Short mmCIF file of C-alpha atoms in Angstrom, two decimals:
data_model
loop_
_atom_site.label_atom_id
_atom_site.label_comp_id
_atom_site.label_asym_id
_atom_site.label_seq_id
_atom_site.Cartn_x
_atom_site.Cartn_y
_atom_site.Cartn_z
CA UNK Z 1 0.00 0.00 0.00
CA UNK Z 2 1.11 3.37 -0.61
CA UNK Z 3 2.37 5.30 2.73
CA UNK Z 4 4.42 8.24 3.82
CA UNK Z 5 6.22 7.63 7.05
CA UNK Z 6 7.45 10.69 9.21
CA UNK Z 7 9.06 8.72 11.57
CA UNK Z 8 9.51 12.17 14.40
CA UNK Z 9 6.07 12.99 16.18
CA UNK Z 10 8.09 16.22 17.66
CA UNK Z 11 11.99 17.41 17.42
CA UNK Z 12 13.61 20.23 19.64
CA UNK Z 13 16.55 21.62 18.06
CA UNK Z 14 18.28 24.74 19.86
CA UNK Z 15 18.45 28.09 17.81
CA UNK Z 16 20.99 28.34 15.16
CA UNK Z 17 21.60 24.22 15.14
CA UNK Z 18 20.79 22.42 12.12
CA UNK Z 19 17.73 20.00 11.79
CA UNK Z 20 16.91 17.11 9.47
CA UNK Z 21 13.68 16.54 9.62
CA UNK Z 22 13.01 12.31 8.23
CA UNK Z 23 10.65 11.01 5.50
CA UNK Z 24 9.97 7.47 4.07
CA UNK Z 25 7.53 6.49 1.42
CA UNK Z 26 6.24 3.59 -0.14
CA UNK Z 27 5.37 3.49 -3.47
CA UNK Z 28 5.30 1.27 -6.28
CA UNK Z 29 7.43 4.11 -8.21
CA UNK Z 30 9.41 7.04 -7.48
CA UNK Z 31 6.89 9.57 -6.67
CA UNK Z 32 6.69 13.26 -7.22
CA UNK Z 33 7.98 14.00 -3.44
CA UNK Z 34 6.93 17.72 -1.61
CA UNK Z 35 7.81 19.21 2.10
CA UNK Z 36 4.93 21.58 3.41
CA UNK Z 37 4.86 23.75 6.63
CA UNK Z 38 2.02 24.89 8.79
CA UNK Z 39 2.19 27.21 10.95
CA UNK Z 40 -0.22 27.29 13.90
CA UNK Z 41 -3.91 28.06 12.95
CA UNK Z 42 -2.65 28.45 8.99
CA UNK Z 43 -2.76 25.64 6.34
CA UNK Z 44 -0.27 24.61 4.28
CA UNK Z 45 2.62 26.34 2.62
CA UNK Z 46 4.90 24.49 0.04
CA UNK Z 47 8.31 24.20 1.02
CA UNK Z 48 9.76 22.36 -1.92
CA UNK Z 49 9.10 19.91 -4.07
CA UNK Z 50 11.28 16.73 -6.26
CA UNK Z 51 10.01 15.87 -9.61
CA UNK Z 52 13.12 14.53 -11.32
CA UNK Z 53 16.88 15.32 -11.91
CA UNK Z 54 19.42 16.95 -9.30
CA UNK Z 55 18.45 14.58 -5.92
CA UNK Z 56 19.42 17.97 -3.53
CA UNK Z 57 16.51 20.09 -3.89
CA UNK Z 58 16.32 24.20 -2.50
CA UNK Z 59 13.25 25.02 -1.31
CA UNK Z 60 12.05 28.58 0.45
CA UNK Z 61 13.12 29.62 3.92
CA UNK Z 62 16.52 27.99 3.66
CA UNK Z 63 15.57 24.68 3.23
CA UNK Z 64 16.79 21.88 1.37
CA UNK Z 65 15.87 18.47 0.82
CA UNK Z 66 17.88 15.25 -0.24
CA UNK Z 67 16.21 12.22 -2.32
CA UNK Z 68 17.79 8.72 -1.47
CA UNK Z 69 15.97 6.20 -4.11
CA UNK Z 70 18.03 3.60 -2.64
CA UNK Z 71 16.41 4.44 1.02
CA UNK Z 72 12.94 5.29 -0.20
CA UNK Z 73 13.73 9.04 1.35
CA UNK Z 74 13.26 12.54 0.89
CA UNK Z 75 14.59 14.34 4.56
CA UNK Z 76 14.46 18.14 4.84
CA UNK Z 77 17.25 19.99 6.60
CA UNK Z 78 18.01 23.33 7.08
CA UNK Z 79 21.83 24.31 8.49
CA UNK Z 80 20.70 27.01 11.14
CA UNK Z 81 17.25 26.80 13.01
CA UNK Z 82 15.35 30.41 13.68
CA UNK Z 83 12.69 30.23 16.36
CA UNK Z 84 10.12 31.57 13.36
CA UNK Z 85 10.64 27.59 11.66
CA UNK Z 86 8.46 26.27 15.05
CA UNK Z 87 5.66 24.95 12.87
CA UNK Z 88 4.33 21.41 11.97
CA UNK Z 89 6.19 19.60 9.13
CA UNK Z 90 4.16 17.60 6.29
CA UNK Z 91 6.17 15.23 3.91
CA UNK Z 92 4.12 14.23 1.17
CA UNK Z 93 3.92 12.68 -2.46
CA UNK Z 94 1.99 11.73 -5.46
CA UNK Z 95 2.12 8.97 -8.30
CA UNK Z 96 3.24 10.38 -11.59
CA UNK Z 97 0.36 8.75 -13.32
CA UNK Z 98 -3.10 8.45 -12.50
CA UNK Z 99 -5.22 10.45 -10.62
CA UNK Z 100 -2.36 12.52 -9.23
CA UNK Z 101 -3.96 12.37 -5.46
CA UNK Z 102 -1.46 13.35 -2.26
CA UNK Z 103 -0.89 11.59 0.40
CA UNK Z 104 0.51 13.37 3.71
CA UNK Z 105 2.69 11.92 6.19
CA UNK Z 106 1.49 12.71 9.79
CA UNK Z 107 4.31 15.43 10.22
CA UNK Z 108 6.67 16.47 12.71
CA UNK Z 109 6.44 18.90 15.14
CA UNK Z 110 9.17 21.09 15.23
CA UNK Z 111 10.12 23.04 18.59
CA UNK Z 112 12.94 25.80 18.97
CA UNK Z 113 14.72 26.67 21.98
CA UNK Z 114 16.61 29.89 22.83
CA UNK J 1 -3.22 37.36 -6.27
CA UNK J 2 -5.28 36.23 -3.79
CA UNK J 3 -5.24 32.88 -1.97
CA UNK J 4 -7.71 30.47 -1.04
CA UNK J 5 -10.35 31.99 0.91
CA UNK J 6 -12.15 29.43 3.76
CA UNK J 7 -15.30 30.67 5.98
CA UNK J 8 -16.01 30.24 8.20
CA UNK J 9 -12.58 30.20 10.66
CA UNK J 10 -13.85 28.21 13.44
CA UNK J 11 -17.48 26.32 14.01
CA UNK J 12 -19.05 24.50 16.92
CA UNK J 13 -21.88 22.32 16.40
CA UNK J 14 -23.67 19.72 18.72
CA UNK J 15 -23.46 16.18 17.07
CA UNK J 16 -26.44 15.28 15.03
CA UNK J 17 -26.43 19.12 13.65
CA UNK J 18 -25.55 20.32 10.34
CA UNK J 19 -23.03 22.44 9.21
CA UNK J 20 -21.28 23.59 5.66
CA UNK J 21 -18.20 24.87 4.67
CA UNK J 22 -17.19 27.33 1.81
CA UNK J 23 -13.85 27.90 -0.09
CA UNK J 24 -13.23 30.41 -2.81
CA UNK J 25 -10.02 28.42 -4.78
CA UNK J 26 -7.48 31.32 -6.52
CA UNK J 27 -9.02 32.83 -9.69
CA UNK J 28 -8.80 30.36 -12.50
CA UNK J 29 -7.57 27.07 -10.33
CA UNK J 30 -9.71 24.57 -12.26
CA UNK J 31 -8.87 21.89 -9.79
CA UNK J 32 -10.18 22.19 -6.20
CA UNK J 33 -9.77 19.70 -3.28
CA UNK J 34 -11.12 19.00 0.30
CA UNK J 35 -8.92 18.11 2.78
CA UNK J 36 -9.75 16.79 6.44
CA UNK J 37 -6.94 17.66 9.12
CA UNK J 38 -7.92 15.05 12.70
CA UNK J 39 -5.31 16.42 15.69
CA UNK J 40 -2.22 15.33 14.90
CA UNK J 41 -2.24 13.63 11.79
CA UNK J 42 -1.76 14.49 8.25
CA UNK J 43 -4.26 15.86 5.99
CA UNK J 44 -6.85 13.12 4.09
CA UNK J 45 -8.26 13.51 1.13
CA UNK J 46 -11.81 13.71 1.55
CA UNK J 47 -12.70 14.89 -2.21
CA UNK J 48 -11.23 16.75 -5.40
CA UNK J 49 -13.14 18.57 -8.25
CA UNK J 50 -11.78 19.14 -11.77
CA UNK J 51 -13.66 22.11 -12.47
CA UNK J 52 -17.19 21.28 -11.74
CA UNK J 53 -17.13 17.51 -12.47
CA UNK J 54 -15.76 15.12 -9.38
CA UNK J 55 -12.65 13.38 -9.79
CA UNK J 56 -12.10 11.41 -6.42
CA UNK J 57 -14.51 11.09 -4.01
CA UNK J 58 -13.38 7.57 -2.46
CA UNK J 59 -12.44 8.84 0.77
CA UNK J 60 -15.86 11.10 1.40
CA UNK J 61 -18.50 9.48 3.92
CA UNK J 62 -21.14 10.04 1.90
CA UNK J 63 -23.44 8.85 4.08
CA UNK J 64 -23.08 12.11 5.78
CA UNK J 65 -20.45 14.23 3.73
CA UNK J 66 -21.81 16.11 0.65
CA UNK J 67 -19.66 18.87 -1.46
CA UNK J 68 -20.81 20.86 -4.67
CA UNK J 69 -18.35 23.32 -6.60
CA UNK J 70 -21.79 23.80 -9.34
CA UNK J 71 -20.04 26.54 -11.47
CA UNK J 72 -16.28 25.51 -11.11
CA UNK J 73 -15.57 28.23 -8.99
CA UNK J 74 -16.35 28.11 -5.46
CA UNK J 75 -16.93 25.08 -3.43
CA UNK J 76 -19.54 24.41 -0.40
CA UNK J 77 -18.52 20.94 1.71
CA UNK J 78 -21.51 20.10 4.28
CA UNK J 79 -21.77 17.76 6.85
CA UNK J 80 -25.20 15.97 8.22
CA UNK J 81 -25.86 14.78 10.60
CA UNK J 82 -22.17 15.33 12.47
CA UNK J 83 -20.56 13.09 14.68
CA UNK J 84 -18.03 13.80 17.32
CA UNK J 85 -15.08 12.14 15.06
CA UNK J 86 -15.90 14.94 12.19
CA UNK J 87 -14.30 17.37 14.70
CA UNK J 88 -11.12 18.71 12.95
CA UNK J 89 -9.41 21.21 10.25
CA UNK J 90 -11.33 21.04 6.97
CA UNK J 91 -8.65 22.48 4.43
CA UNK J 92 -9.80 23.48 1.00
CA UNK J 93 -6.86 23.72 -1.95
CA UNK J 94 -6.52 24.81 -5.22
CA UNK J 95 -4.05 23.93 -8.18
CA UNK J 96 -4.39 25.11 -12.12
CA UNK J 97 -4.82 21.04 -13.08
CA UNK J 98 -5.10 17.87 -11.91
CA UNK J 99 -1.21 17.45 -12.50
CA UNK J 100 -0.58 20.65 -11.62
CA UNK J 101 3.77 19.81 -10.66
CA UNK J 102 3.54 23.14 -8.44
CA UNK J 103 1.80 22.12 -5.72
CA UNK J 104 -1.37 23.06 -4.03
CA UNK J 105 -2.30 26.54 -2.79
CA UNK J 106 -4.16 25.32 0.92
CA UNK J 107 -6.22 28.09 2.24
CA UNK J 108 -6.25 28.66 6.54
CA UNK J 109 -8.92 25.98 6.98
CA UNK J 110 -11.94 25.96 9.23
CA UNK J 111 -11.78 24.29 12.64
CA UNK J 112 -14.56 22.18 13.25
CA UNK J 113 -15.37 21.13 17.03
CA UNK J 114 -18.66 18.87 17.47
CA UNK J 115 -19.67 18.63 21.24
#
């Protein structure tokens, strides 16, 4: 069955630390592969998304994400943390044929200390 | 341009009453979708409209779930009678097609709490 696995309910990273935030899916094929944040009481804002090509992908915000075929992953990262990036974190992805419907991981949480 | 307008922001309904939702998609989106949020998990598909015409409703209760989008524009979703497990974030998107590569435009949601 097709699933997206956000393996983090919640991560605390300290300001100006990096965070790598973890995705797996399961697919029958390489999916079209997207990060999205929401901040509290807001819906969802595209971060970035993978369609084909370069596996390092720059998204808005600073971020960047990494596809591993091999490890059926597609983590987000960002090299220094600002308390603004305490939001909810949704991996997500969507076949390349068909109906073209996206499925969300459950997201992570993503807390920032002083 | 203008994003995806939702109304109303929050609504809270005893279970067995009806409510509906609206969503104005951004001008000229031809594909609109319905999204329901639960506390703490991802969003869930609940139904997606190419223009005015359905294109996946398999995940919609339609026992008690209804949605329209009659001209292609905006969208109502309605729920009768509710139950206490509707309560959550109905999200409404928007994309140009139905392989729109860009990703959705989600608008703020409504929060739905059924007591």
């Amino acid at each position: 069955a097709q699933s997206v696995t956000q393996p983090d309910i919640h991560i605390t990273v300290s300001e100006g630390a990096s965070l790598e935030l973890r995705c797996n899916y399961s697919y029958g094929a390489t999916p079209y592969l997207f990060w999205y944040v929401q901040s509290p009481g807001q819906g969802l804002q595209l971060l970035l998304k993978y369609f084909s090509g370069d596996t390092l992908v720059q998204g808005i915000k600073g971020f960047e994400a990494e596809f591993k075929r091999s490890q059926s992953s597609f983590n987000l990262r960002k090299p220094s943390v600002h308390w603004s990036d305490a939001a909810e974190y949704f991996c997500a992805v969507a076949p390349r044929t068909g109906g073209f419907k996206t499925i969300f991981g459950a997201g992570t949480r993503l807390f920032v200390k002083a | 341009e203008a994003g995806v307008a939702q109304s109303p922001r929050y609504k809270i309904i005893e279970k067995r009453q009806s409510v509906a939702f609206w969503c104005n998609p951004i001008s000229g989106h031809a594909t609109l979708y319905w999204y329901q949020q639960i506390l703490g998990q991802g969003p869930k598909l609940l139904i997606q409209f190419q223009n005015n015409g359905v294109v996946d409703d398999s995940q919609l209760p339609k026992d008690r779930f209804s949605a329209e989008r009659l001209k292609g524009v905006d969208s109502t979703l309605k729920i009768q009678p509710a139950k206490l497990e509707d309560s959550a974030v109905y999200l409404c998107a928007s994309s140009s097609s139905r392989r729109d590569v860009y990703g959705y435009t989600f608008g703020s949601g409504t929060r739905l709490t059924v007591v």
